[in-house]
mmCIF file of C-alpha atoms and ligand atoms in Angstrom:
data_model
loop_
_atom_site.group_PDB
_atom_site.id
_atom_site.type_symbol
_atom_site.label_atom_id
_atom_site.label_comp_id
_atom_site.label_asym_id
_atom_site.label_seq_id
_atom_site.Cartn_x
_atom_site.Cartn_y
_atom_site.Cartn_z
ATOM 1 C CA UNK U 21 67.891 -122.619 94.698
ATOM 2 C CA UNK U 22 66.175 -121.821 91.521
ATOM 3 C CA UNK U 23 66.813 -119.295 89.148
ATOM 4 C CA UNK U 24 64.553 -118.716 87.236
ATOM 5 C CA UNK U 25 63.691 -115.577 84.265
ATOM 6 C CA UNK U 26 60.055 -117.107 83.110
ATOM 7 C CA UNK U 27 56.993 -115.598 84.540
ATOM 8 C CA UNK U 28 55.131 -118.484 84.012
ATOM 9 C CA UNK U 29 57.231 -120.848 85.176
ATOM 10 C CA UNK U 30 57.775 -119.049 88.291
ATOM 11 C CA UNK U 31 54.353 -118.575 88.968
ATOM 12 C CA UNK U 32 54.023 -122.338 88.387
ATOM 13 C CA UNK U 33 56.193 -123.309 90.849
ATOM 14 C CA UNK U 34 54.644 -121.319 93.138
ATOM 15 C CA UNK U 35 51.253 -122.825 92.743
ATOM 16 C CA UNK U 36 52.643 -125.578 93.235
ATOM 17 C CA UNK U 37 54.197 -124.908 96.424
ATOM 18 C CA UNK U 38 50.789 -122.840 97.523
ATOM 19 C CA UNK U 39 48.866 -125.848 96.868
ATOM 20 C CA UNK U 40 50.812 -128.246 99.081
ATOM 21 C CA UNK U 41 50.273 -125.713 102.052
ATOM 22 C CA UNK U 42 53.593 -123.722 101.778
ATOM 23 C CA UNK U 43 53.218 -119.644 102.717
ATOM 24 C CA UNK U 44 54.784 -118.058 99.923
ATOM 25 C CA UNK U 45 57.561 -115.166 101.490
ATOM 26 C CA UNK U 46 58.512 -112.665 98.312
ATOM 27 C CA UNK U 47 61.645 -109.526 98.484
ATOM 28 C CA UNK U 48 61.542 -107.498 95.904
ATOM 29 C CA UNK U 49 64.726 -106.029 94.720
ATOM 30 C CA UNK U 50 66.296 -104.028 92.415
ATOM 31 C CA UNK U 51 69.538 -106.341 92.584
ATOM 32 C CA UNK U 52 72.880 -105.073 94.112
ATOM 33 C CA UNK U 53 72.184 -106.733 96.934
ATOM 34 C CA UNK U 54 73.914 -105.994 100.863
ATOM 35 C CA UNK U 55 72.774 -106.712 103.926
ATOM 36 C CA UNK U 56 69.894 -104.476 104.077
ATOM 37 C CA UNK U 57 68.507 -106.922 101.387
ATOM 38 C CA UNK U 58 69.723 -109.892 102.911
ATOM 39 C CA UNK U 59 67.929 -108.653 106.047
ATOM 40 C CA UNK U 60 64.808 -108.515 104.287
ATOM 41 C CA UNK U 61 65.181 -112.441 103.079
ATOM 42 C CA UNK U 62 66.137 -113.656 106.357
ATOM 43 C CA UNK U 63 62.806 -112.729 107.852
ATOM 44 C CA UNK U 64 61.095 -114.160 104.960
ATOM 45 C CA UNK U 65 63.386 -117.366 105.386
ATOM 46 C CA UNK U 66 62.074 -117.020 109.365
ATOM 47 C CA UNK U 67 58.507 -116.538 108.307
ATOM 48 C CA UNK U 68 57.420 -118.444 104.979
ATOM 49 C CA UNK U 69 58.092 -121.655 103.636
ATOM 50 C CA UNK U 70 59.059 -120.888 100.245
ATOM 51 C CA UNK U 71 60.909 -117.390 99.727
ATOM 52 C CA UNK U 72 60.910 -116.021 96.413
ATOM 53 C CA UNK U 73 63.655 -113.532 96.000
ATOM 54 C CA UNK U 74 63.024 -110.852 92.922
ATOM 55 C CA UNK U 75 65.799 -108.908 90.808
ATOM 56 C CA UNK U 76 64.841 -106.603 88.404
ATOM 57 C CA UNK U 77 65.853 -103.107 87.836
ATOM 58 C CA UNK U 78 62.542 -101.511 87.183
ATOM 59 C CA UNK U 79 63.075 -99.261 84.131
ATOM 60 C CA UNK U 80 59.208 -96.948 84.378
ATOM 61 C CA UNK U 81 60.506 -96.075 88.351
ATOM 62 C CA UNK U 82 63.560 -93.963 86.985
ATOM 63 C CA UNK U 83 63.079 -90.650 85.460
ATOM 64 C CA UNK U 84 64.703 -88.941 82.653
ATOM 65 C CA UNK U 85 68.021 -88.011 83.464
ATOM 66 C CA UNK U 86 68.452 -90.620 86.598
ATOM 67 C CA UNK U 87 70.511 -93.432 87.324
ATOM 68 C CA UNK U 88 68.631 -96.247 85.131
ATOM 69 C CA UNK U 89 71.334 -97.283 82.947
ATOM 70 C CA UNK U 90 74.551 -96.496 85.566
ATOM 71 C CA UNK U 91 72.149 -98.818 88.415
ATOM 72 C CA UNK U 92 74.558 -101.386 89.293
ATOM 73 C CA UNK U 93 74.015 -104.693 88.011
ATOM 74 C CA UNK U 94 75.656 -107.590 90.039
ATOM 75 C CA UNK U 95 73.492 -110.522 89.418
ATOM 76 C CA UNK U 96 76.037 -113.236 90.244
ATOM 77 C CA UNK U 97 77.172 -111.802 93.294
ATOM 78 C CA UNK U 98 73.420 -111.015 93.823
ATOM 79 C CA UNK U 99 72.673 -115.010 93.422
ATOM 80 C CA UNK U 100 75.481 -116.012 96.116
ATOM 81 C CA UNK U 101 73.973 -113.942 98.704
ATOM 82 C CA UNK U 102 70.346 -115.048 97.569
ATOM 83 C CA UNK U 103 71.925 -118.653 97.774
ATOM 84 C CA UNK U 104 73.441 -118.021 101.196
ATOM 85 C CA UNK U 105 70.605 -116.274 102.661
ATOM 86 C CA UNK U 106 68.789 -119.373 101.873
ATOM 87 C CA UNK U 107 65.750 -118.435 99.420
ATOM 88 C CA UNK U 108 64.480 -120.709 97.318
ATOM 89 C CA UNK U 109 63.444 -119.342 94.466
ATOM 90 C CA UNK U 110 64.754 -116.251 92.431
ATOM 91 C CA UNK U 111 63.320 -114.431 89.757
ATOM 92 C CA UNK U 112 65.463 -112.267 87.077
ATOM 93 C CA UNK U 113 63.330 -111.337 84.483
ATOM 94 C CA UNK U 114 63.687 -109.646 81.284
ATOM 95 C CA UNK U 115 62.537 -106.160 80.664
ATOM 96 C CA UNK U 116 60.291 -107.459 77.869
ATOM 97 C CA UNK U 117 59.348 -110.268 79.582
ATOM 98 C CA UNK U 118 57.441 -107.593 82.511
ATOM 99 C CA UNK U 119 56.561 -105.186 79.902
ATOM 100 C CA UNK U 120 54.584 -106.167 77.072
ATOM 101 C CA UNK U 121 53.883 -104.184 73.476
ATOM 102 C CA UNK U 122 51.547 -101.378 74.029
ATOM 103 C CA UNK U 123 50.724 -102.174 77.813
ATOM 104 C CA UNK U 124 47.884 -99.389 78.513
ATOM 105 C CA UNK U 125 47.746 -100.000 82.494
ATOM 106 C CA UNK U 126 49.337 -98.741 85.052
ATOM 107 C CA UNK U 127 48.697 -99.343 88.803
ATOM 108 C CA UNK U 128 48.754 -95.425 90.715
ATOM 109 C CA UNK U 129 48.053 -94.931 94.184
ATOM 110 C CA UNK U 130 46.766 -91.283 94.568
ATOM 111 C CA UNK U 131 46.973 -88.915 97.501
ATOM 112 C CA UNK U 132 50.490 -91.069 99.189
ATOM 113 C CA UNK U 133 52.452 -90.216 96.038
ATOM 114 C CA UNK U 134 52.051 -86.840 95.909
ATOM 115 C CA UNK U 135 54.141 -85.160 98.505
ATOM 116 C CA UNK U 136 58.047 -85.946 99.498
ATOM 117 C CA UNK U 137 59.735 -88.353 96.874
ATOM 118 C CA UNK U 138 56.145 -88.293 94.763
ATOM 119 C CA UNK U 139 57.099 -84.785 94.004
ATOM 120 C CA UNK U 140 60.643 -84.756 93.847
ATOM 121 C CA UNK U 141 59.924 -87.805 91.276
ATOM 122 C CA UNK U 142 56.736 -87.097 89.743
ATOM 123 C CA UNK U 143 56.508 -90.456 88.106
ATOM 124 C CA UNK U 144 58.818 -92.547 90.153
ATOM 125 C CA UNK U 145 55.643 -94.050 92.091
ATOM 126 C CA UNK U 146 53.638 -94.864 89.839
ATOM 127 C CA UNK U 147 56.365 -97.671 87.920
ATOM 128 C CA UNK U 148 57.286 -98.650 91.557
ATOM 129 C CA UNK U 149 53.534 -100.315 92.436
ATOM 130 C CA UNK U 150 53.101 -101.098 88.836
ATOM 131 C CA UNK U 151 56.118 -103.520 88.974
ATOM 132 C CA UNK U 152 55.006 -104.718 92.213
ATOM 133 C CA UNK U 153 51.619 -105.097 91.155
ATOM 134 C CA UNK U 154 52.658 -107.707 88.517
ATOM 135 C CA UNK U 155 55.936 -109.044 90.577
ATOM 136 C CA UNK U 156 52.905 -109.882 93.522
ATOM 137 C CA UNK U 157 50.613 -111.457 90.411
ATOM 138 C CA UNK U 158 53.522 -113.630 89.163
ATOM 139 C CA UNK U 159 54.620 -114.633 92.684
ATOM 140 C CA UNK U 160 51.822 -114.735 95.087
ATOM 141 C CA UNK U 161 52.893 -113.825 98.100
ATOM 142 C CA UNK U 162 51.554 -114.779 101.157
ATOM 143 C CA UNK U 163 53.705 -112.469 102.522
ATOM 144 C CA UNK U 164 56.120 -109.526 100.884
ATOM 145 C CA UNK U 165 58.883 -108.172 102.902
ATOM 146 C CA UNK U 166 59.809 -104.533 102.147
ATOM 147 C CA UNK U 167 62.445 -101.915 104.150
ATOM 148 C CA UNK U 168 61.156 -98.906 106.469
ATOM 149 C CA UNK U 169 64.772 -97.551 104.644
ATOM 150 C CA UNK U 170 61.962 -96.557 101.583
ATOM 151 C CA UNK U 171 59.445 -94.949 104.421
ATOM 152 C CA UNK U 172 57.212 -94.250 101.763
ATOM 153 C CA UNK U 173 57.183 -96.814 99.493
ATOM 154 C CA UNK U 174 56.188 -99.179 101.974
ATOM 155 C CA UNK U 175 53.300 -96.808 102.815
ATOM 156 C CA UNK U 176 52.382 -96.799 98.995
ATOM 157 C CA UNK U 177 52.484 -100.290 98.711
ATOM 158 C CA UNK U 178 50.364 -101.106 102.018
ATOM 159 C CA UNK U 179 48.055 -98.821 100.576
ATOM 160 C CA UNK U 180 47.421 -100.308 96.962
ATOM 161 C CA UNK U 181 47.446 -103.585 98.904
ATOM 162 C CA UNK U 182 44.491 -102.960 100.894
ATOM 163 C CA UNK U 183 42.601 -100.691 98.330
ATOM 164 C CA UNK U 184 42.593 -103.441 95.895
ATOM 165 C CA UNK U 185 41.803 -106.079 98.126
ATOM 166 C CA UNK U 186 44.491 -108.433 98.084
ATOM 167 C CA UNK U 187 45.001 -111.402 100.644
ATOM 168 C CA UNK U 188 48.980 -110.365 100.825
ATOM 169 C CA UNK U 189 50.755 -109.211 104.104
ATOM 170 C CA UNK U 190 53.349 -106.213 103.586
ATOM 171 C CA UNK U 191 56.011 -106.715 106.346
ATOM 172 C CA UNK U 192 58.226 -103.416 107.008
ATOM 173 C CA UNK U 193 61.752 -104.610 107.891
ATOM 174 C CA UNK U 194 63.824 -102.065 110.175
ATOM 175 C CA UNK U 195 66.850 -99.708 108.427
ATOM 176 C CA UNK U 196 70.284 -101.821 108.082
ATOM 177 C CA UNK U 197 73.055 -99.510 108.566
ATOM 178 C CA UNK U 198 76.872 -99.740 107.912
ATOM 179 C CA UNK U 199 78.901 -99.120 111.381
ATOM 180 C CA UNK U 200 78.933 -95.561 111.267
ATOM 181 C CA UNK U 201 75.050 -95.046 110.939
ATOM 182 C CA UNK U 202 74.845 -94.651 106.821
ATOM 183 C CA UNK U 203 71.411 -96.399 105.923
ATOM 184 C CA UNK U 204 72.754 -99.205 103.587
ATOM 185 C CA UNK U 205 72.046 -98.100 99.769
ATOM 186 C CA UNK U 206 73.003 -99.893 96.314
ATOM 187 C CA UNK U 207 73.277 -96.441 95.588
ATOM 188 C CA UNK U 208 75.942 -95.648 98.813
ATOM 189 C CA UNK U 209 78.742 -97.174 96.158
ATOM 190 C CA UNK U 210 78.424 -93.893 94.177
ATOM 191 C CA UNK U 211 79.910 -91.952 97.075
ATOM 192 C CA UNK U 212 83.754 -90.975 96.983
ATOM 193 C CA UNK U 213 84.990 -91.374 100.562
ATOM 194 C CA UNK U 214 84.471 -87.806 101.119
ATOM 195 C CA UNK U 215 81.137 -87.266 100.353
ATOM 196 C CA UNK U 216 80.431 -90.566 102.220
ATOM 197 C CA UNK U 217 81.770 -88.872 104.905
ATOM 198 C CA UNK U 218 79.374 -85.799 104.556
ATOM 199 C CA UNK U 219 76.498 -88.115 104.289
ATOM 200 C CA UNK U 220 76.379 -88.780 107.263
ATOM 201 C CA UNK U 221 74.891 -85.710 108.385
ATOM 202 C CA UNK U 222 71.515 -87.486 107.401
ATOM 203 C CA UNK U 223 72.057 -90.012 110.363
ATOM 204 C CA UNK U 224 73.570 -87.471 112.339
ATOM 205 C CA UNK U 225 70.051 -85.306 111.968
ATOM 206 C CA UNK U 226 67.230 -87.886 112.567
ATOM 207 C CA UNK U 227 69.684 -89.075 115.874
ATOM 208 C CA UNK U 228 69.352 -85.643 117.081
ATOM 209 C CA UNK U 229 65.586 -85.771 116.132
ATOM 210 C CA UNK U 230 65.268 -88.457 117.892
ATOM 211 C CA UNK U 231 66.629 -87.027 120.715
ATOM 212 C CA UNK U 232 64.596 -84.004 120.335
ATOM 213 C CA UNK U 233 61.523 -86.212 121.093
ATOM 214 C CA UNK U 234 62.444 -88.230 123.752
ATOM 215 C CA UNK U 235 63.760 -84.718 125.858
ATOM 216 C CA UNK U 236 59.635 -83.765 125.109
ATOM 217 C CA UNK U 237 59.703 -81.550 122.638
ATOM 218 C CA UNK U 238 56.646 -82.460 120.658
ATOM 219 C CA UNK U 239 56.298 -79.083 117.858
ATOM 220 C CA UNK U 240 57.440 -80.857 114.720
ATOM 221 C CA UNK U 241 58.691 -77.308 113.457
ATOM 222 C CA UNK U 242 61.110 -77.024 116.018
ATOM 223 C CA UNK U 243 62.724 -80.581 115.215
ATOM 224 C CA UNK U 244 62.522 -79.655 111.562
ATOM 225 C CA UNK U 245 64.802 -76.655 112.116
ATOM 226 C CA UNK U 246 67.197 -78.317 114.556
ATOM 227 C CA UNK U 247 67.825 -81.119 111.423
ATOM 228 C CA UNK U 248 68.068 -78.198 108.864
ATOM 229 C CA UNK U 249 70.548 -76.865 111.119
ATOM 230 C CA UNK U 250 72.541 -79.971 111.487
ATOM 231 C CA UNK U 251 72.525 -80.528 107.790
ATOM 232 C CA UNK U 252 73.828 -77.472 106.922
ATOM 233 C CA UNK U 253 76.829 -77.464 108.926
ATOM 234 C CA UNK U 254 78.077 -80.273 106.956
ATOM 235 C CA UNK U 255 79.647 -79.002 103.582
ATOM 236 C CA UNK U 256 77.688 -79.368 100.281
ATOM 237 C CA UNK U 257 75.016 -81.494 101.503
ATOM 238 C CA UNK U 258 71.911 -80.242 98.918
ATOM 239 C CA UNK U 259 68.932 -80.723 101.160
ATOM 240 C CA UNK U 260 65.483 -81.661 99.704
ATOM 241 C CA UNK U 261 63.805 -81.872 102.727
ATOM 242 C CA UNK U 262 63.782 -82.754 106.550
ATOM 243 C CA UNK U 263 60.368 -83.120 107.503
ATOM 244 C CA UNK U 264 58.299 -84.407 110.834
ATOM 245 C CA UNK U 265 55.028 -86.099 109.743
ATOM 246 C CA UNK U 266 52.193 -88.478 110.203
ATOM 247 C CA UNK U 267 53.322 -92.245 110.084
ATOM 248 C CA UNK U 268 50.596 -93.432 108.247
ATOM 249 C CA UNK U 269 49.391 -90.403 106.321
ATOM 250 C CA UNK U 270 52.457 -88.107 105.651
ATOM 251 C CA UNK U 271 50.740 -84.793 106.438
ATOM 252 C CA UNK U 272 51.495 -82.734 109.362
ATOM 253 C CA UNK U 273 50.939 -85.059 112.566
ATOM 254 C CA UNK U 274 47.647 -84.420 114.873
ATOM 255 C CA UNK U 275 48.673 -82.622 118.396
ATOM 256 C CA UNK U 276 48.811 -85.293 121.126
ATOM 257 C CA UNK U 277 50.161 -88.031 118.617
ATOM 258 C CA UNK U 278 52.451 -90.341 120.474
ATOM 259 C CA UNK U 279 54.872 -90.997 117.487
ATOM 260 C CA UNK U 280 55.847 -89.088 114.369
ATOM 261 C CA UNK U 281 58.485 -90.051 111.057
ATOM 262 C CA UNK U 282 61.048 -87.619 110.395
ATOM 263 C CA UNK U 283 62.519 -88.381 107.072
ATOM 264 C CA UNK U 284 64.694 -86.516 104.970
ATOM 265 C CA UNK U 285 66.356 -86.700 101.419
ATOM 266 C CA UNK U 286 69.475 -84.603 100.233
ATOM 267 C CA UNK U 287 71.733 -85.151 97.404
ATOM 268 C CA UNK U 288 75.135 -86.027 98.370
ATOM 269 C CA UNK U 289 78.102 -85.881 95.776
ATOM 270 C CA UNK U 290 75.876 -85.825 93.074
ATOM 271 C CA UNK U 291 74.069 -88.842 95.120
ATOM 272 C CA UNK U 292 70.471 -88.463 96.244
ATOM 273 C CA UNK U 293 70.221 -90.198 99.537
ATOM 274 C CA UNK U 294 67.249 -91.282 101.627
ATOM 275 C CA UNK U 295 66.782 -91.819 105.729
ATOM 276 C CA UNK U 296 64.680 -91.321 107.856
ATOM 277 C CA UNK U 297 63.403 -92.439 111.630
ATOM 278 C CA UNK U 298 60.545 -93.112 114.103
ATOM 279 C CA UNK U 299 60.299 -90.214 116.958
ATOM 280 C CA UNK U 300 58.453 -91.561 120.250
ATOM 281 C CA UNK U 301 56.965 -88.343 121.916
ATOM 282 C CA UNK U 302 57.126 -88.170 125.928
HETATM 283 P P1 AMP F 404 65.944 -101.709 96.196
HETATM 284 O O1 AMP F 404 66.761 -102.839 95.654
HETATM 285 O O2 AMP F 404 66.714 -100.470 96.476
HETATM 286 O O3 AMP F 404 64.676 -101.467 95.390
HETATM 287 O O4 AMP F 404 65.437 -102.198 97.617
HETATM 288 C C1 AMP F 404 64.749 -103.406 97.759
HETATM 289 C C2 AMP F 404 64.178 -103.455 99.146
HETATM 290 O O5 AMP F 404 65.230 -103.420 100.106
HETATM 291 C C3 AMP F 404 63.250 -102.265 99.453
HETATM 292 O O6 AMP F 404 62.117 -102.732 100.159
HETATM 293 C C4 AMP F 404 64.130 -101.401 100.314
HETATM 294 O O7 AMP F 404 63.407 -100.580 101.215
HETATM 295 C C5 AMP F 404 64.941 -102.441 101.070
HETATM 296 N N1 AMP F 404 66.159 -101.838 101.608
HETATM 297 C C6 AMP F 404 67.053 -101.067 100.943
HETATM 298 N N2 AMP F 404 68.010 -100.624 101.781
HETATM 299 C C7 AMP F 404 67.725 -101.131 103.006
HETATM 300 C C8 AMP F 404 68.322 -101.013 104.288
HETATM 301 N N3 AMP F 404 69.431 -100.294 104.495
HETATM 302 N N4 AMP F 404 67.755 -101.663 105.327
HETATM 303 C C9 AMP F 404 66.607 -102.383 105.132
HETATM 304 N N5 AMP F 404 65.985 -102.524 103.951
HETATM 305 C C10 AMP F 404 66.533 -101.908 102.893
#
């Protein structure tokens, strides 16, 4: 496995692999890697020839006052589960290496970013598909392999993917969860046992949602207010939202739709934590 921190030379490798045939599979990550990452690589591993595994914690996606310099940085355990996964290539760039003196561009994607996390995190977007855009430059993916755990970051990416034309497939990889139904988070090792506990109203929430659905009831209000209810029974759980919406669009889903996202986000412990979950109307 290489490890390598040089744009160049990582994009010259994979040239070189593109030109003798191989499909290029690329993860990007943020580092502190568990299985919900490692899920990710194993499809690419499945899928693509060469898998490109990226680790960089994007400084422009964090706003003032979040968790940019507390992130958790683990690059060597990060490596052996890279290693073990079986990727081939991965890339650990410096900050200054992916932004240079007096950049002017950025890469936004409108309408998508402006409701749920877009306006909890008014600029949080907006460094998330710039960093993509020039992780996807510098690695070329045939294919990039993202988690439905960020509902709407895969949306945003899918969406500056197509608008700008480029020959790259996003695949959405399905939520990894511990045993107890907590979505896997680098973030999850911020919780003390007890608000770990608490968290899992979130799961407990889009289960019942779920639920909901299947039993046929199909008003998206009425499965909004059976999660609010469920989250707050549980003890200091500071909900943001718990919303039923359009898959592809994230605005209030058409009548007679056959499926629907409920996804919520509520701070936990000082923690804010994101699920969310695919309702199949009867
Ligand atoms: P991050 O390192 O948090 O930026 O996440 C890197 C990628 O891993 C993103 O595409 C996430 O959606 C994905 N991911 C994070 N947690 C999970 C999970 N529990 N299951 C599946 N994918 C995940």
């Amino acid at each position: 496995m290489l490890v390598v921190s040089c744009p160049s030379e990582v994009r010259r490798v994979v040239l070189s692999e593109r030109r003798s045939g191989a499909t290029i599979g690329v993860v990007p990550t943020m580092g502190a890697l568990h299985t919900g990452h490692v899920s990710l690589i194993d499809a690419a591993r499945r899928e693509c020839d060469f898998v490109v595994v990226t680790v960089f914690v994007n400084p422009t996606q964090f706003g003032p006052g979040e968790d940019y310099e507390q992130y958790p940085r683990t690059l060597e355990d990060d490596l052996g589960s890279c290693e073990a996964a079986g990727a081939d290539l991965v890339f650990t760039p410096e900050r200054s290496a992916m932004y240079l003196p007096q950049a002017q561009t950025i890469v936004r994607v409108s309408e998508l970013t402006t409701v749920l996390e877009g306006a909890h995190r008014p600029t949080h977007f907006e460094g998330v598909t710039t960093i993509v855009a020039k992780l996807f430059n510098i690695t070329l993916p045939n294919r990039a392999y993202f988690g439905q755990k960020d509902y709407q970051q895969q949306l945003v990416i899918r969406r500056m993917v197509r608008d700008l034309q480029w020959d790259s497939e996003i695949v959405t990889c399905p939520i990894v969860r511990e045993a107890d139904g907590l979505a896997m988070s680098s973030r999850n090792r911020y919780l003390s046992p007890d608000a770990r506990a608490r968290a899992l109203a979130l799961h407990r929430a889009l289960d019942h949602a779920a639920a909901l659905a299947e039993q046929g009831q199909r008003v998206p209000a009425m499965i909004e207010s059976a999660m609010h209810r469920i989250i707050s029974e549980a003890e200091q759980v500071d909900l943001h939202y718990a919303v039923v919406l359009d898959c592809e669009t994230l605005q209030k889903p058409s009548e007679g739709a056959e499926s629907a996202v409920a996804l919520i986000a509520a701070t936990v412990g000082g923690t804010r934590l994101l699920d969310n979950r695919i309702l199949q109307f009867r």
